[in-house]
mmCIF file of C-alpha atoms in Angstrom:
data_model
loop_
_atom_site.group_PDB
_atom_site.id
_atom_site.type_symbol
_atom_site.label_atom_id
_atom_site.label_comp_id
_atom_site.label_asym_id
_atom_site.label_seq_id
_atom_site.Cartn_x
_atom_site.Cartn_y
_atom_site.Cartn_z
ATOM 1 C CA MET A 1 0.845 106.524 -114.085
ATOM 2 C CA GLN A 2 4.556 107.162 -113.612
ATOM 3 C CA ASP A 3 4.227 106.208 -109.931
ATOM 4 C CA LEU A 4 3.558 102.626 -110.991
ATOM 5 C CA PRO A 5 6.390 100.134 -111.520
ATOM 6 C CA LYS A 6 7.484 100.310 -115.148
ATOM 7 C CA PRO A 7 5.953 96.953 -116.235
ATOM 8 C CA GLN A 8 2.493 98.057 -115.027
ATOM 9 C CA GLN A 9 2.515 101.338 -116.983
ATOM 10 C CA THR A 10 1.671 99.710 -120.315
ATOM 11 C CA ILE A 11 -0.966 97.112 -119.393
ATOM 12 C CA ALA A 12 -4.716 97.653 -119.697
ATOM 13 C CA GLY A 13 -6.707 98.359 -116.553
ATOM 14 C CA ASN A 14 -9.141 95.502 -117.267
ATOM 15 C CA SER A 15 -6.452 92.918 -118.044
ATOM 16 C CA ALA A 16 -5.561 89.830 -116.035
ATOM 17 C CA GLN A 17 -2.063 91.273 -115.494
ATOM 18 C CA TRP A 18 -3.466 94.432 -113.925
ATOM 19 C CA LEU A 19 -5.905 92.459 -111.745
ATOM 20 C CA SER A 20 -3.001 90.326 -110.532
ATOM 21 C CA TYR A 21 -0.933 93.431 -109.703
ATOM 22 C CA TRP A 22 -3.869 95.144 -107.976
ATOM 23 C CA SER A 23 -4.581 91.998 -105.943
ATOM 24 C CA ARG A 24 -0.974 91.910 -104.725
ATOM 25 C CA ASN A 25 -0.749 95.625 -104.017
ATOM 26 C CA PRO A 26 -2.739 97.078 -102.309
ATOM 27 C CA ILE A 27 -5.428 94.402 -101.783
ATOM 28 C CA LYS A 28 -3.104 91.775 -100.336
ATOM 29 C CA HIS A 29 -1.435 94.299 -98.028
ATOM 30 C CA SER A 30 -4.866 95.262 -96.677
ATOM 31 C CA THR A 31 -6.068 91.695 -96.056
ATOM 32 C CA SER A 32 -3.176 89.328 -95.336
ATOM 33 C CA GLY A 33 0.254 90.847 -96.024
ATOM 34 C CA SER A 34 3.339 88.708 -96.518
ATOM 35 C CA GLY A 35 3.708 85.209 -95.122
ATOM 36 C CA ASP A 36 5.562 86.350 -91.989
ATOM 37 C CA SER A 37 3.270 89.296 -91.201
ATOM 38 C CA GLN A 38 2.083 89.563 -87.589
ATOM 39 C CA ALA A 39 -0.410 92.371 -88.254
ATOM 40 C CA ASP A 40 -4.079 92.199 -87.257
ATOM 41 C CA TYR A 41 -5.865 92.901 -90.544
ATOM 42 C CA TRP A 42 -9.266 94.586 -90.553
ATOM 43 C CA PHE A 43 -10.351 93.298 -93.962
ATOM 44 C CA GLU A 44 -10.500 90.037 -95.912
ATOM 45 C CA ILE A 45 -11.588 88.686 -99.302
ATOM 46 C CA GLN A 46 -14.888 86.787 -99.326
ATOM 47 C CA ASN A 47 -16.323 85.544 -102.630
ATOM 48 C CA GLU A 48 -14.073 88.003 -104.501
ATOM 49 C CA ARG A 49 -15.369 90.915 -102.415
ATOM 50 C CA PHE A 50 -13.368 93.206 -100.112
ATOM 51 C CA CYS A 51 -15.082 92.726 -96.725
ATOM 52 C CA PRO A 52 -14.528 93.930 -93.129
ATOM 53 C CA ARG A 53 -13.683 91.410 -90.420
ATOM 54 C CA PHE A 54 -15.707 93.367 -87.889
ATOM 55 C CA SER A 55 -19.391 94.173 -87.424
ATOM 56 C CA LEU A 56 -20.748 97.678 -87.039
ATOM 57 C CA PRO A 57 -24.200 99.105 -86.249
ATOM 58 C CA LEU A 58 -25.758 100.788 -89.271
ATOM 59 C CA ASN A 59 -26.013 104.106 -87.428
ATOM 60 C CA GLU A 60 -22.192 104.176 -87.095
ATOM 61 C CA LEU A 61 -21.438 103.721 -90.799
ATOM 62 C CA SER A 62 -21.131 107.446 -91.458
ATOM 63 C CA THR A 63 -18.701 107.772 -88.524
ATOM 64 C CA LEU A 64 -16.580 104.930 -89.894
ATOM 65 C CA HIS A 65 -16.638 106.564 -93.333
ATOM 66 C CA ASP A 66 -15.385 109.872 -91.921
ATOM 67 C CA MET A 67 -12.632 108.154 -89.930
ATOM 68 C CA MET A 68 -11.457 106.149 -92.935
ATOM 69 C CA GLN A 69 -11.513 109.239 -95.155
ATOM 70 C CA GLU A 70 -9.315 111.055 -92.632
ATOM 71 C CA LEU A 71 -6.793 108.181 -92.718
ATOM 72 C CA VAL A 72 -6.809 108.100 -96.518
ATOM 73 C CA ASP A 73 -6.211 111.855 -96.683
ATOM 74 C CA LEU A 74 -3.328 111.485 -94.224
ATOM 75 C CA ARG A 75 -1.699 108.668 -96.197
ATOM 76 C CA LEU A 76 -2.022 110.571 -99.470
ATOM 77 C CA ALA A 77 -0.464 113.668 -97.899
ATOM 78 C CA GLU A 78 2.453 111.588 -96.566
ATOM 79 C CA TYR A 79 2.876 109.943 -99.966
ATOM 80 C CA ARG A 80 2.949 113.271 -101.817
ATOM 81 C CA ARG A 81 5.505 114.621 -99.364
ATOM 82 C CA ARG A 82 7.787 111.611 -99.956
ATOM 83 C CA LYS A 83 7.437 111.958 -103.741
ATOM 84 C CA ASN A 84 8.206 115.676 -103.654
ATOM 85 C CA LYS A 85 11.233 115.035 -101.458
ATOM 86 C CA ALA A 86 12.509 112.371 -103.870
ATOM 87 C CA LYS A 87 12.118 114.750 -106.832
ATOM 88 C CA THR A 88 13.942 117.500 -104.946
ATOM 89 C CA GLU A 89 16.811 115.149 -104.121
ATOM 90 C CA GLN A 90 17.266 114.380 -107.832
ATOM 91 C CA ILE A 91 17.936 118.068 -108.555
ATOM 92 C CA THR A 92 21.607 118.517 -107.696
ATOM 93 C CA PRO A 93 24.173 121.206 -108.535
ATOM 94 C CA SER A 94 26.270 118.692 -110.469
ATOM 95 C CA ALA A 95 24.868 117.139 -113.627
ATOM 96 C CA GLU A 96 27.131 114.144 -113.029
ATOM 97 C CA VAL A 97 25.205 113.046 -109.929
ATOM 98 C CA VAL A 98 22.167 110.944 -110.883
ATOM 99 C CA LYS A 99 19.869 109.098 -108.505
ATOM 100 C CA LEU A 100 17.897 105.984 -109.352
ATOM 101 C CA PRO A 101 15.195 104.076 -107.494
ATOM 102 C CA TYR A 102 16.801 101.469 -105.236
ATOM 103 C CA TYR A 103 14.661 98.588 -103.967
ATOM 104 C CA PRO A 104 16.149 97.241 -100.725
ATOM 105 C CA ASN A 105 13.513 94.486 -100.465
ATOM 106 C CA LEU A 106 13.858 93.333 -104.067
ATOM 107 C CA LYS A 107 16.565 90.671 -103.828
ATOM 108 C CA ILE A 108 17.384 89.417 -107.334
ATOM 109 C CA ALA A 109 18.048 85.744 -106.670
ATOM 110 C CA CYS A 110 21.167 84.181 -108.094
ATOM 111 C CA GLY A 111 20.287 80.584 -107.341
ATOM 112 C CA HIS A 112 16.649 79.604 -107.196
ATOM 113 C CA PHE A 113 13.524 81.767 -107.314
ATOM 114 C CA ARG A 114 13.392 83.967 -104.224
ATOM 115 C CA THR A 115 10.511 85.963 -102.774
ATOM 116 C CA GLY A 116 10.976 89.730 -102.894
ATOM 117 C CA SER A 117 9.059 92.983 -103.023
ATOM 118 C CA SER A 118 9.197 96.070 -105.230
ATOM 119 C CA ASP A 119 7.699 98.192 -102.444
ATOM 120 C CA GLY A 120 9.637 100.829 -100.521
ATOM 121 C CA ALA A 121 11.885 102.332 -103.200
ATOM 122 C CA GLU A 122 14.610 104.745 -102.115
ATOM 123 C CA MET A 123 16.589 107.170 -104.265
ATOM 124 C CA MET A 124 20.282 106.259 -104.426
ATOM 125 C CA PRO A 125 23.165 108.018 -106.207
ATOM 126 C CA VAL A 126 24.382 105.873 -109.099
ATOM 127 C CA PRO A 127 27.979 104.643 -108.739
ATOM 128 C CA GLU A 128 30.250 105.275 -111.715
ATOM 129 C CA THR A 129 28.880 103.557 -114.812
ATOM 130 C CA LYS A 130 29.280 103.724 -118.582
ATOM 131 C CA VAL A 131 25.532 103.324 -119.055
ATOM 132 C CA ARG A 132 23.480 106.470 -119.637
ATOM 133 C CA VAL A 133 20.840 106.039 -116.955
ATOM 134 C CA ASP A 134 17.305 107.366 -116.675
ATOM 135 C CA PRO A 135 15.223 107.172 -113.440
ATOM 136 C CA LEU A 136 12.151 106.279 -115.516
ATOM 137 C CA HIS A 137 13.817 103.275 -117.153
ATOM 138 C CA HIS A 138 16.520 102.060 -114.753
ATOM 139 C CA PHE A 139 16.694 100.978 -111.119
ATOM 140 C CA LEU A 140 19.063 99.398 -108.596
ATOM 141 C CA ALA A 141 18.756 96.175 -106.595
ATOM 142 C CA ARG A 142 21.044 93.708 -104.827
ATOM 143 C CA ALA A 143 21.973 90.216 -106.011
ATOM 144 C CA LYS A 144 21.358 87.321 -103.640
ATOM 145 C CA GLY A 145 23.151 84.001 -104.157
ATOM 146 C CA ASN A 146 26.012 82.689 -106.299
ATOM 147 C CA SER A 147 24.552 80.902 -109.333
ATOM 148 C CA MET A 148 25.757 83.731 -111.608
ATOM 149 C CA ASN A 149 29.317 84.116 -110.278
ATOM 150 C CA GLY A 150 31.008 82.434 -113.260
ATOM 151 C CA GLY A 151 31.926 83.488 -116.796
ATOM 152 C CA LYS A 152 33.434 86.742 -118.059
ATOM 153 C CA HIS A 153 31.008 88.981 -116.180
ATOM 154 C CA PRO A 154 30.292 87.311 -112.814
ATOM 155 C CA VAL A 155 27.558 88.460 -110.466
ATOM 156 C CA ASN A 156 28.404 87.803 -106.846
ATOM 157 C CA ASP A 157 26.243 87.646 -103.752
ATOM 158 C CA GLY A 158 25.532 91.187 -102.523
ATOM 159 C CA ASP A 159 26.525 92.967 -105.751
ATOM 160 C CA LEU A 160 24.605 96.137 -106.586
ATOM 161 C CA LEU A 161 22.955 95.678 -109.974
ATOM 162 C CA LEU A 162 21.930 98.297 -112.513
ATOM 163 C CA LEU A 163 18.808 97.008 -114.264
ATOM 164 C CA GLU A 164 16.521 98.261 -117.014
ATOM 165 C CA TRP A 165 12.758 97.767 -116.805
ATOM 166 C CA ILE A 166 11.333 95.614 -119.604
ATOM 167 C CA THR A 167 7.978 93.974 -120.281
ATOM 168 C CA PRO A 168 7.192 90.714 -122.121
ATOM 169 C CA ASP A 169 5.714 92.741 -124.993
ATOM 170 C CA HIS A 170 8.453 95.403 -125.158
ATOM 171 C CA ALA A 171 11.626 93.527 -124.268
ATOM 172 C CA GLY A 172 13.026 93.059 -127.768
ATOM 173 C CA SER A 173 15.391 90.130 -128.176
ATOM 174 C CA ILE A 174 16.532 88.752 -124.815
ATOM 175 C CA SER A 175 18.243 85.614 -126.093
ATOM 176 C CA ASN A 176 21.761 85.246 -124.573
ATOM 177 C CA GLN A 177 21.122 88.237 -122.311
ATOM 178 C CA THR A 178 21.146 88.252 -118.506
ATOM 179 C CA VAL A 179 17.563 88.923 -117.470
ATOM 180 C CA ALA A 180 15.626 89.130 -114.199
ATOM 181 C CA ILE A 181 12.595 86.830 -114.332
ATOM 182 C CA GLU A 182 9.441 87.235 -112.247
ATOM 183 C CA ARG A 183 6.832 84.685 -111.223
ATOM 184 C CA GLN A 184 4.320 84.181 -108.406
ATOM 185 C CA ASP A 185 4.418 81.356 -105.875
ATOM 186 C CA GLN A 186 1.341 79.451 -104.720
ATOM 187 C CA THR A 187 0.532 82.091 -102.111
ATOM 188 C CA GLY A 188 0.674 84.933 -104.636
ATOM 189 C CA ASP A 189 4.002 86.359 -103.474
ATOM 190 C CA ASP A 190 6.376 87.665 -106.135
ATOM 191 C CA GLN A 191 9.589 85.716 -106.755
ATOM 192 C CA TYR A 192 12.619 86.788 -108.776
ATOM 193 C CA LEU A 193 15.554 85.082 -110.463
ATOM 194 C CA LEU A 194 18.561 86.289 -112.495
ATOM 195 C CA ARG A 195 19.666 84.026 -115.345
ATOM 196 C CA VAL A 196 20.973 84.060 -118.924
ATOM 197 C CA VAL A 197 18.140 83.356 -121.394
ATOM 198 C CA ARG A 198 19.078 80.636 -123.911
ATOM 199 C CA LYS A 199 16.853 79.842 -126.897
ATOM 200 C CA ILE A 200 16.912 76.115 -127.737
ATOM 201 C CA ALA A 201 13.993 75.981 -130.197
ATOM 202 C CA GLU A 202 11.097 78.108 -131.428
ATOM 203 C CA ASN A 203 9.238 79.401 -128.348
ATOM 204 C CA ASN A 204 11.421 77.182 -126.162
ATOM 205 C CA TYR A 205 13.911 78.738 -123.742
ATOM 206 C CA LEU A 206 16.134 77.802 -120.830
ATOM 207 C CA LEU A 207 17.342 79.941 -117.936
ATOM 208 C CA HIS A 208 21.090 79.307 -117.739
ATOM 209 C CA ALA A 209 23.315 79.810 -114.680
ATOM 210 C CA THR A 210 26.965 80.736 -115.224
ATOM 211 C CA ASN A 211 27.908 78.672 -112.149
ATOM 212 C CA PRO A 212 28.051 75.016 -113.350
ATOM 213 C CA ASP A 213 26.801 73.810 -109.962
ATOM 214 C CA TYR A 214 23.312 75.012 -110.909
ATOM 215 C CA GLU A 215 21.107 73.297 -113.490
ATOM 216 C CA ASP A 216 19.279 75.122 -116.249
ATOM 217 C CA ILE A 217 15.584 75.867 -115.711
ATOM 218 C CA ALA A 218 12.980 75.444 -118.441
ATOM 219 C CA VAL A 219 10.929 78.596 -119.046
ATOM 220 C CA THR A 220 7.199 78.248 -118.370
ATOM 221 C CA GLU A 221 4.269 80.551 -119.151
ATOM 222 C CA GLU A 222 4.134 81.798 -115.560
ATOM 223 C CA MET A 223 7.647 83.265 -115.836
ATOM 224 C CA LYS A 224 7.857 86.827 -117.164
ATOM 225 C CA PRO A 225 10.971 88.932 -117.926
ATOM 226 C CA PHE A 226 10.785 92.212 -116.029
ATOM 227 C CA ALA A 227 14.325 93.641 -116.102
ATOM 228 C CA ARG A 228 17.533 93.395 -118.120
ATOM 229 C CA LEU A 229 20.914 93.484 -116.359
ATOM 230 C CA LYS A 230 22.927 96.413 -117.664
ATOM 231 C CA GLN A 231 25.924 96.324 -115.329
ATOM 232 C CA VAL A 232 27.247 95.311 -111.930
ATOM 233 C CA VAL A 233 27.943 98.764 -110.543
ATOM 234 C CA GLU A 234 29.222 97.896 -107.092
ATOM 235 C CA GLY A 235 30.700 94.706 -105.658
#
């Protein structure tokens, strides 16, 4: 369970949220990948079923099963080795050195919604911060764009952000806080945006940019808060 992204750790396995997550990862990565992928995929979705794109004689099914099992075992072994290495790297002689998951492909857009990915996390030492961090609740990602580069606490393009995982049901009050919002585009890819949440009426919110060149965005049901900005830790 703890290997899942924080927002997915609290949702039910038979919920629409979980089905959406499962469809994006791993199903999508086994059938179509991202929009710019050049891979030759072996599988596809047909009538909501996971189907091969190749034909195979019935007498070769057991051979295919054995080959696929060998690949699965290999991938699991590689995954466990990476996880064990990451845990070992977190154990350091100095208690002052803490490492957090860093998502190089998760660009938190400061402008308009931008496609990103929470795959491929790396462990990164946390730059000096006043926030008491926890690898289970905090992570690092880069800002992309300049819609949040105004006000008392500007966020500039390329800044390293310290963020705290939240979920729509366990976010607490987010009014007037700088929050990372997630939605899906028409192709099912995840998109992210960093804005200040402003409440204008009951159940009615706007996403406000601190740069006056950008207009506010009305919150819709498809937009979900997934992280709260704690601090810009590196410019």
